[in-house]
PDB file of C-alpha atoms in Angstrom:
ATOM      1  CA  MET A 184     212.007  31.794-123.511  1.00 46.00           C
ATOM      2  CA  ALA A 185     213.304  29.139-126.266  1.00 48.00           C
ATOM      3  CA  GLY A 186     211.730  25.752-126.701  1.00 52.00           C
ATOM      4  CA  ALA A 187     209.209  23.537-128.413  1.00 50.00           C
ATOM      5  CA  ALA A 188     206.332  21.269-127.798  1.00 48.00           C
ATOM      6  CA  ILE A 189     207.205  17.886-128.432  1.00 52.00           C
ATOM      7  CA  ALA A 190     204.243  15.635-129.322  1.00 48.00           C
ATOM      8  CA  GLN A 191     204.822  11.651-130.087  1.00 53.00           C
ATOM      9  CA  ASP A 192     201.040  11.489-130.649  1.00 59.00           C
ATOM     10  CA  ASP A 193     197.935  13.173-129.738  1.00 64.00           C
ATOM     11  CA  THR A 194     197.774  12.375-125.855  1.00 78.00           C
ATOM     12  CA  MET A 195     201.248  12.864-125.121  1.00 86.00           C
ATOM     13  CA  MET A 196     202.436  16.567-125.362  1.00 89.00           C
ATOM     14  CA  ILE A 197     204.502  19.158-123.151  1.00 89.00           C
ATOM     15  CA  GLU A 198     203.996  22.575-124.519  1.00 87.00           C
ATOM     16  CA  ALA A 199     206.999  24.495-124.214  1.00 80.00           C
ATOM     17  CA  ASP A 200     206.406  27.360-126.666  1.00 74.00           C
ATOM     18  CA  GLN A 201     208.555  30.377-126.134  1.00 64.00           C
ATOM     19  CA  GLU A 202     205.572  32.837-125.930  1.00 70.00           C
ATOM     20  CA  ALA A 203     203.450  30.590-124.072  1.00 77.00           C
ATOM     21  CA  MET A 204     206.214  29.273-120.886  1.00 85.00           C
ATOM     22  CA  MET A 205     206.729  31.295-117.963  1.00 89.00           C
ATOM     23  CA  MET A 206     209.728  31.450-115.561  1.00 89.00           C
ATOM     24  CA  SER A 207     209.996  33.713-112.556  1.00 90.00           C
ATOM     25  CA  MET A 208     213.019  33.576-109.397  1.00 89.00           C
ATOM     26  CA  ALA A 209     212.855  34.210-105.890  1.00 89.00           C
ATOM     27  CA  ASP A 210     214.531  33.463-102.725  1.00 88.00           C
ATOM     28  CA  GLY A 211     217.478  31.487-104.772  1.00 90.00           C
ATOM     29  CA  GLN A 212     214.788  29.228-106.593  1.00 93.00           C
ATOM     30  CA  THR A 213     213.430  28.806-110.185  1.00 94.00           C
ATOM     31  CA  MET A 214     209.990  28.578-110.938  1.00 94.00           C
ATOM     32  CA  VAL A 215     209.101  27.037-114.645  1.00 94.00           C
ATOM     33  CA  THR A 216     205.423  27.170-115.589  1.00 94.00           C
ATOM     34  CA  PHE A 217     204.408  25.055-118.387  1.00 94.00           C
ATOM     35  CA  PRO A 218     200.906  26.117-120.283  1.00 93.00           C
ATOM     36  CA  ARG A 219     199.781  22.897-120.924  1.00 93.00           C
ATOM     37  CA  ILE A 220     201.023  19.281-120.990  1.00 95.00           C
ATOM     38  CA  THR A 221     198.934  16.024-121.815  1.00 94.00           C
ATOM     39  CA  THR A 222     199.560  12.925-120.753  1.00 94.00           C
ATOM     40  CA  ARG A 223     197.892   9.445-121.193  1.00 93.00           C
ATOM     41  CA  GLU A 224     198.486   8.193-117.866  1.00 94.00           C
ATOM     42  CA  ASP A 225     199.350   9.883-114.002  1.00 96.00           C
ATOM     43  CA  GLY A 226     202.748  10.683-113.519  1.00 97.00           C
ATOM     44  CA  TYR A 227     205.391  13.464-113.558  1.00 97.00           C
ATOM     45  CA  ILE A 228     206.961  16.374-115.282  1.00 97.00           C
ATOM     46  CA  VAL A 229     210.686  16.144-114.802  1.00 97.00           C
ATOM     47  CA  LEU A 230     213.424  18.251-115.278  1.00 96.00           C
ATOM     48  CA  HIS A 231     216.751  17.263-116.108  1.00 96.00           C
ATOM     49  CA  ALA A 232     219.743  19.095-116.782  1.00 95.00           C
ATOM     50  CA  VAL A 233     221.664  18.627-119.961  1.00 95.00           C
ATOM     51  CA  ALA A 234     225.314  17.829-120.774  1.00 94.00           C
ATOM     52  CA  ASP A 235     226.690  17.098-124.307  1.00 92.00           C
ATOM     53  CA  GLY A 236     223.351  17.569-125.741  1.00 89.00           C
ATOM     54  CA  ALA A 237     221.360  14.860-123.732  1.00 92.00           C
ATOM     55  CA  PRO A 238     219.333  14.956-120.682  1.00 92.00           C
ATOM     56  CA  VAL A 239     221.457  14.262-117.504  1.00 93.00           C
ATOM     57  CA  VAL A 240     219.389  10.866-115.940  1.00 93.00           C
ATOM     58  CA  PRO A 241     218.489   9.588-113.461  1.00 94.00           C
ATOM     59  CA  ASP A 242     219.412  12.841-111.719  1.00 95.00           C
ATOM     60  CA  SER A 243     216.553  15.359-111.739  1.00 95.00           C
ATOM     61  CA  MET A 244     216.532  19.008-111.209  1.00 96.00           C
ATOM     62  CA  GLY A 245     212.514  19.217-110.381  1.00 96.00           C
ATOM     63  CA  HIS A 246     209.361  17.791-111.009  1.00 97.00           C
ATOM     64  CA  ALA A 247     205.600  18.345-110.128  1.00 97.00           C
ATOM     65  CA  MET A 248     202.895  15.499-110.548  1.00 97.00           C
ATOM     66  CA  VAL A 249     200.390  15.625-113.710  1.00 97.00           C
ATOM     67  CA  MET A 250     197.007  13.616-114.007  1.00 97.00           C
ATOM     68  CA  ALA A 251     195.969  11.549-117.341  1.00 96.00           C
ATOM     69  CA  GLY A 252     194.798  14.026-119.386  1.00 95.00           C
ATOM     70  CA  GLU A 253     195.410  17.820-120.018  1.00 95.00           C
ATOM     71  CA  ASN A 254     196.862  19.717-117.142  1.00 96.00           C
ATOM     72  CA  THR A 255     197.326  23.402-117.571  1.00 95.00           C
ATOM     73  CA  ASP A 256     199.644  25.815-115.856  1.00 95.00           C
ATOM     74  CA  VAL A 257     201.993  23.207-114.327  1.00 96.00           C
ATOM     75  CA  MET A 258     204.455  24.561-112.084  1.00 96.00           C
ATOM     76  CA  VAL A 259     208.040  22.928-111.238  1.00 97.00           C
ATOM     77  CA  MET A 260     210.338  24.376-108.831  1.00 96.00           C
ATOM     78  CA  ILE A 261     213.889  24.360-108.986  1.00 96.00           C
ATOM     79  CA  PRO A 262     215.951  24.724-105.662  1.00 95.00           C
ATOM     80  CA  GLN A 263     218.879  27.029-107.245  1.00 93.00           C
ATOM     81  CA  ALA A 264     218.550  30.148-109.263  1.00 92.00           C
ATOM     82  CA  LEU A 265     219.413  28.958-112.917  1.00 93.00           C
ATOM     83  CA  PRO A 266     221.481  31.471-115.098  1.00 91.00           C
ATOM     84  CA  ALA A 267     220.390  32.581-118.175  1.00 89.00           C
ATOM     85  CA  GLY A 268     221.524  30.274-120.895  1.00 90.00           C
ATOM     86  CA  THR A 269     220.810  27.002-118.938  1.00 92.00           C
ATOM     87  CA  GLU A 270     219.516  24.216-121.136  1.00 94.00           C
ATOM     88  CA  LEU A 271     216.883  22.197-120.028  1.00 94.00           C
ATOM     89  CA  VAL A 272     214.760  19.219-120.550  1.00 94.00           C
ATOM     90  CA  ALA A 273     210.928  18.368-119.504  1.00 95.00           C
ATOM     91  CA  MET A 274     210.420  14.774-119.743  1.00 95.00           C
ATOM     92  CA  LEU A 275     207.222  13.151-118.983  1.00 96.00           C
ATOM     93  CA  HIS A 276     207.311  10.313-116.328  1.00 96.00           C
ATOM     94  CA  ALA A 277     205.086   7.675-115.062  1.00 97.00           C
ATOM     95  CA  GLU A 278     203.620   6.625-111.465  1.00 97.00           C
ATOM     96  CA  THR A 279     204.571   2.747-111.560  1.00 96.00           C
ATOM     97  CA  ASN A 280     204.759   1.866-108.005  1.00 95.00           C
ATOM     98  CA  GLY A 281     201.032   3.777-106.929  1.00 94.00           C
ATOM     99  CA  ASN A 282     202.711   5.735-103.919  1.00 95.00           C
ATOM    100  CA  GLY A 283     202.280   9.269-105.289  1.00 95.00           C
ATOM    101  CA  VAL A 284     206.018   9.942-105.017  1.00 96.00           C
ATOM    102  CA  TYR A 285     208.425  10.570-107.664  1.00 96.00           C
ATOM    103  CA  ASP A 286     211.331   7.684-106.861  1.00 96.00           C
ATOM    104  CA  PHE A 287     213.092   7.380-109.985  1.00 96.00           C
ATOM    105  CA  GLY A 288     216.793   8.132-109.348  1.00 94.00           C
ATOM    106  CA  GLU A 289     220.289   6.879-108.424  1.00 92.00           C
ATOM    107  CA  GLY A 290     219.482   3.041-107.407  1.00 92.00           C
ATOM    108  CA  MET A 291     215.591   3.276-108.563  1.00 94.00           C
ATOM    109  CA  THR A 292     215.691   3.572-112.206  1.00 94.00           C
ATOM    110  CA  ASP A 293     213.014   0.770-112.302  1.00 95.00           C
ATOM    111  CA  VAL A 294     210.289   2.466-110.916  1.00 96.00           C
ATOM    112  CA  ASP A 295     208.517   5.917-112.368  1.00 97.00           C
ATOM    113  CA  GLY A 296     210.624   5.746-115.585  1.00 95.00           C
ATOM    114  CA  PRO A 297     209.999   7.879-118.509  1.00 95.00           C
ATOM    115  CA  ILE A 298     207.037   7.237-120.507  1.00 94.00           C
ATOM    116  CA  MET A 299     208.023   5.908-123.776  1.00 92.00           C
ATOM    117  CA  VAL A 300     206.670   6.271-127.132  1.00 90.00           C
ATOM    118  CA  ASN A 301     208.193   4.842-130.329  1.00 88.00           C
ATOM    119  CA  GLY A 302     211.017   3.828-128.276  1.00 90.00           C
ATOM    120  CA  ALA A 303     211.693   7.648-127.438  1.00 91.00           C
ATOM    121  CA  PRO A 304     210.686   9.390-123.844  1.00 92.00           C
ATOM    122  CA  VAL A 305     208.166  12.476-124.223  1.00 93.00           C
ATOM    123  CA  THR A 306     210.414  15.650-124.161  1.00 93.00           C
ATOM    124  CA  ALA A 307     210.707  19.456-124.642  1.00 92.00           C
ATOM    125  CA  THR A 308     214.098  21.154-124.712  1.00 91.00           C
ATOM    126  CA  PHE A 309     214.233  24.881-123.678  1.00 91.00           C
ATOM    127  CA  VAL A 310     216.740  27.596-122.587  1.00 91.00           C
ATOM    128  CA  VAL A 311     216.279  30.293-119.672  1.00 90.00           C
ATOM    129  CA  PRO A 312     216.483  33.557-120.892  1.00 87.00           C
ATOM    130  CA  GLU A 313     218.053  36.883-120.175  1.00 84.00           C
ATOM    131  CA  GLY A 314     215.912  38.800-118.080  1.00 73.00           C
ATOM    132  CA  VAL A 315     214.015  36.581-115.691  1.00 74.00           C
ATOM    133  CA  LYS A 316     212.001  38.417-113.863  1.00 65.00           C
ATOM    134  CA  MET A 317     211.704  37.997-109.877  1.00 63.00           C
ATOM    135  CA  ASP A 318     208.654  37.438-108.301  1.00 57.00           C
ATOM    136  CA  PRO A 319     207.407  39.397-105.183  1.00 53.00           C
ATOM    137  CA  ASP A 320     205.080  37.002-103.925  1.00 54.00           C
ATOM    138  CA  MET A 321     207.683  34.373-103.620  1.00 45.00           C
ATOM    139  CA  ASP A 322     209.816  36.049-101.223  1.00 43.00           C
ATOM    140  CA  ALA A 323     211.644  34.427 -97.956  1.00 40.00           C
ATOM    141  CA  MET A 324     208.990  34.035 -95.540  1.00 37.00           C
ATOM    142  CA  GLU A 325     209.731  36.064 -92.344  1.00 41.00           C
ATOM    143  CA  SER A 326     210.002  34.483 -89.077  1.00 37.00           C
ATOM    144  CA  PRO A 327     206.689  34.688 -87.218  1.00 44.00           C
ATOM    145  CA  GLU A 328     207.044  36.954 -83.977  1.00 49.00           C
ATOM    146  CA  VAL A 329     206.974  35.524 -80.714  1.00 45.00           C
ATOM    147  CA  GLU A 330     205.427  36.898 -77.525  1.00 49.00           C
ATOM    148  CA  ASP A 331     207.402  37.427 -74.573  1.00 49.00           C
ATOM    149  CA  PRO A 332     207.410  34.389 -71.959  1.00 46.00           C
ATOM    150  CA  GLU A 333     205.147  36.099 -69.552  1.00 48.00           C
ATOM    151  CA  THR A 334     202.305  36.863 -71.943  1.00 48.00           C
ATOM    152  CA  ARG A 335     202.839  33.422 -73.471  1.00 45.00           C
ATOM    153  CA  SER A 336     202.512  31.775 -70.282  1.00 48.00           C
ATOM    154  CA  ALA A 337     199.539  33.750 -69.094  1.00 51.00           C
ATOM    155  CA  SER A 338     196.805  31.663 -70.937  1.00 52.00           C
ATOM    156  CA  ASP A 339     193.650  29.943 -68.888  1.00 56.00           C
ATOM    157  CA  ASP A 340     192.853  27.704 -72.304  1.00 58.00           C
ATOM    158  CA  SER A 341     193.417  24.728 -71.307  1.00 60.00           C
ATOM    159  CA  ASP A 342     193.569  23.284 -74.607  1.00 59.00           C
ATOM    160  CA  ASP A 343     196.677  25.675 -75.480  1.00 58.00           C
ATOM    161  CA  PRO A 344     198.028  26.981 -71.935  1.00 56.00           C
ATOM    162  CA  ASP A 345     201.382  28.156 -73.474  1.00 54.00           C
ATOM    163  CA  TYR A 346     199.731  31.078 -75.549  1.00 54.00           C
ATOM    164  CA  ARG A 347     197.081  33.572 -74.437  1.00 56.00           C
ATOM    165  CA  ASP A 348     194.666  34.305 -77.519  1.00 61.00           C
ATOM    166  CA  GLU A 349     193.146  37.852 -78.071  1.00 63.00           C
ATOM    167  CA  GLY A 350     190.621  39.031 -75.571  1.00 64.00           C
ATOM    168  CA  GLU A 351     191.418  36.102 -73.918  1.00 61.00           C
ATOM    169  CA  ASP A 352     192.053  37.272 -69.879  1.00 62.00           C
ATOM    170  CA  GLU A 353     195.102  36.588 -68.016  1.00 59.00           C
ATOM    171  CA  ILE A 354     194.869  34.028 -65.480  1.00 54.00           C
ATOM    172  CA  GLU A 355     195.367  35.354 -61.685  1.00 56.00           C
ATOM    173  CA  LEU A 356     198.136  34.392 -59.968  1.00 52.00           C
ATOM    174  CA  ASN A 357     198.672  32.581 -56.972  1.00 53.00           C
ATOM    175  CA  ASP A 358     199.234  34.866 -53.698  1.00 51.00           C
ATOM    176  CA  THR A 359     200.576  32.712 -51.259  1.00 48.00           C
ATOM    177  CA  GLU A 360     203.559  32.028 -49.348  1.00 51.00           C
ATOM    178  CA  VAL A 361     204.899  28.677 -48.358  1.00 49.00           C
ATOM    179  CA  ASP A 362     207.507  27.787 -45.784  1.00 51.00           C
ATOM    180  CA  GLY A 363     209.051  31.520 -46.518  1.00 55.00           C
ATOM    181  CA  PHE A 364     209.054  30.423 -50.149  1.00 51.00           C
ATOM    182  CA  LEU A 365     207.498  33.457 -52.147  1.00 53.00           C
ATOM    183  CA  GLU A 366     206.507  32.267 -55.352  1.00 54.00           C
ATOM    184  CA  GLU A 367     206.784  34.529 -58.495  1.00 58.00           C
ATOM    185  CA  GLY A 368     204.539  37.428 -58.811  1.00 57.00           C
ATOM    186  CA  GLU A 369     203.177  37.078 -55.227  1.00 52.00           C
ATOM    187  CA  GLU A 370     203.004  39.739 -52.403  1.00 58.00           C
ATOM    188  CA  ASN A 371     205.023  39.402 -49.489  1.00 56.00           C
ATOM    189  CA  GLY A 372     202.143  40.169 -47.058  1.00 53.00           C
ATOM    190  CA  ASP A 373     202.054  38.414 -43.501  1.00 53.00           C
ATOM    191  CA  ASN A 374     198.934  36.571 -43.044  1.00 50.00           C
ATOM    192  CA  GLU A 375     198.399  35.608 -46.939  1.00 49.00           C
ATOM    193  CA  SER A 376     197.582  31.877 -47.172  1.00 47.00           C
ATOM    194  CA  ASP A 377     195.416  29.676 -49.149  1.00 51.00           C
ATOM    195  CA  ASP A 378     194.278  26.128 -48.577  1.00 52.00           C
ATOM    196  CA  ASP A 379     197.048  24.407 -51.289  1.00 52.00           C
ATOM    197  CA  ASP A 380     199.682  26.401 -48.972  1.00 51.00           C
ATOM    198  CA  ALA A 381     198.152  25.638 -45.449  1.00 49.00           C
ATOM    199  CA  ALA A 382     197.753  21.905 -46.354  1.00 51.00           C
ATOM    200  CA  THR A 383     201.148  21.784 -47.918  1.00 51.00           C
ATOM    201  CA  ALA A 384     202.461  23.432 -44.428  1.00 51.00           C
ATOM    202  CA  ASN A 385     200.615  20.877 -42.206  1.00 54.00           C
ATOM    203  CA  GLN A 386     201.988  17.879 -44.146  1.00 53.00           C
TER     204      GLN A 386
END
């Protein structure tokens, strides 16, 4: 992966070395992992698209939080599969309003802006290489299996009455008949009743 480590001083650096960076794709997303990012304040590593040789701001393609000091193996997820040859700029942004959320964007360029050193942002430019591997561990999650309604409603757990845990006994169905109405699961006996049905019948 083509790239370079850009350092304005010893406390600010984005390592984007071709041999050290990692990139993978899965489920229509692109994951970019930076081996080392050094910053003097809490903030974000932000990926910007490139147009006419310059980063496209305030728009961004993805970001991840970084803490003051040295950060290793920082992964940024881009919610799209990028074709080979796509040029990107990694840029350090500061966390300026203390909410722990990356807010820099259209109409909000006064917060979480780029960290400036000697009048320039701290950046590293790289290109998506050919043959980016697919990550099998990042495949789309399958929908969980849902048990049939009768099994789910047969729980005697008052904390979770809709689901019966493994090994939990099913609740016993009522075996009563009220005013000619046979409840679901009851047997149609001639002399079957219980206290609740008797009380209902006498009202």
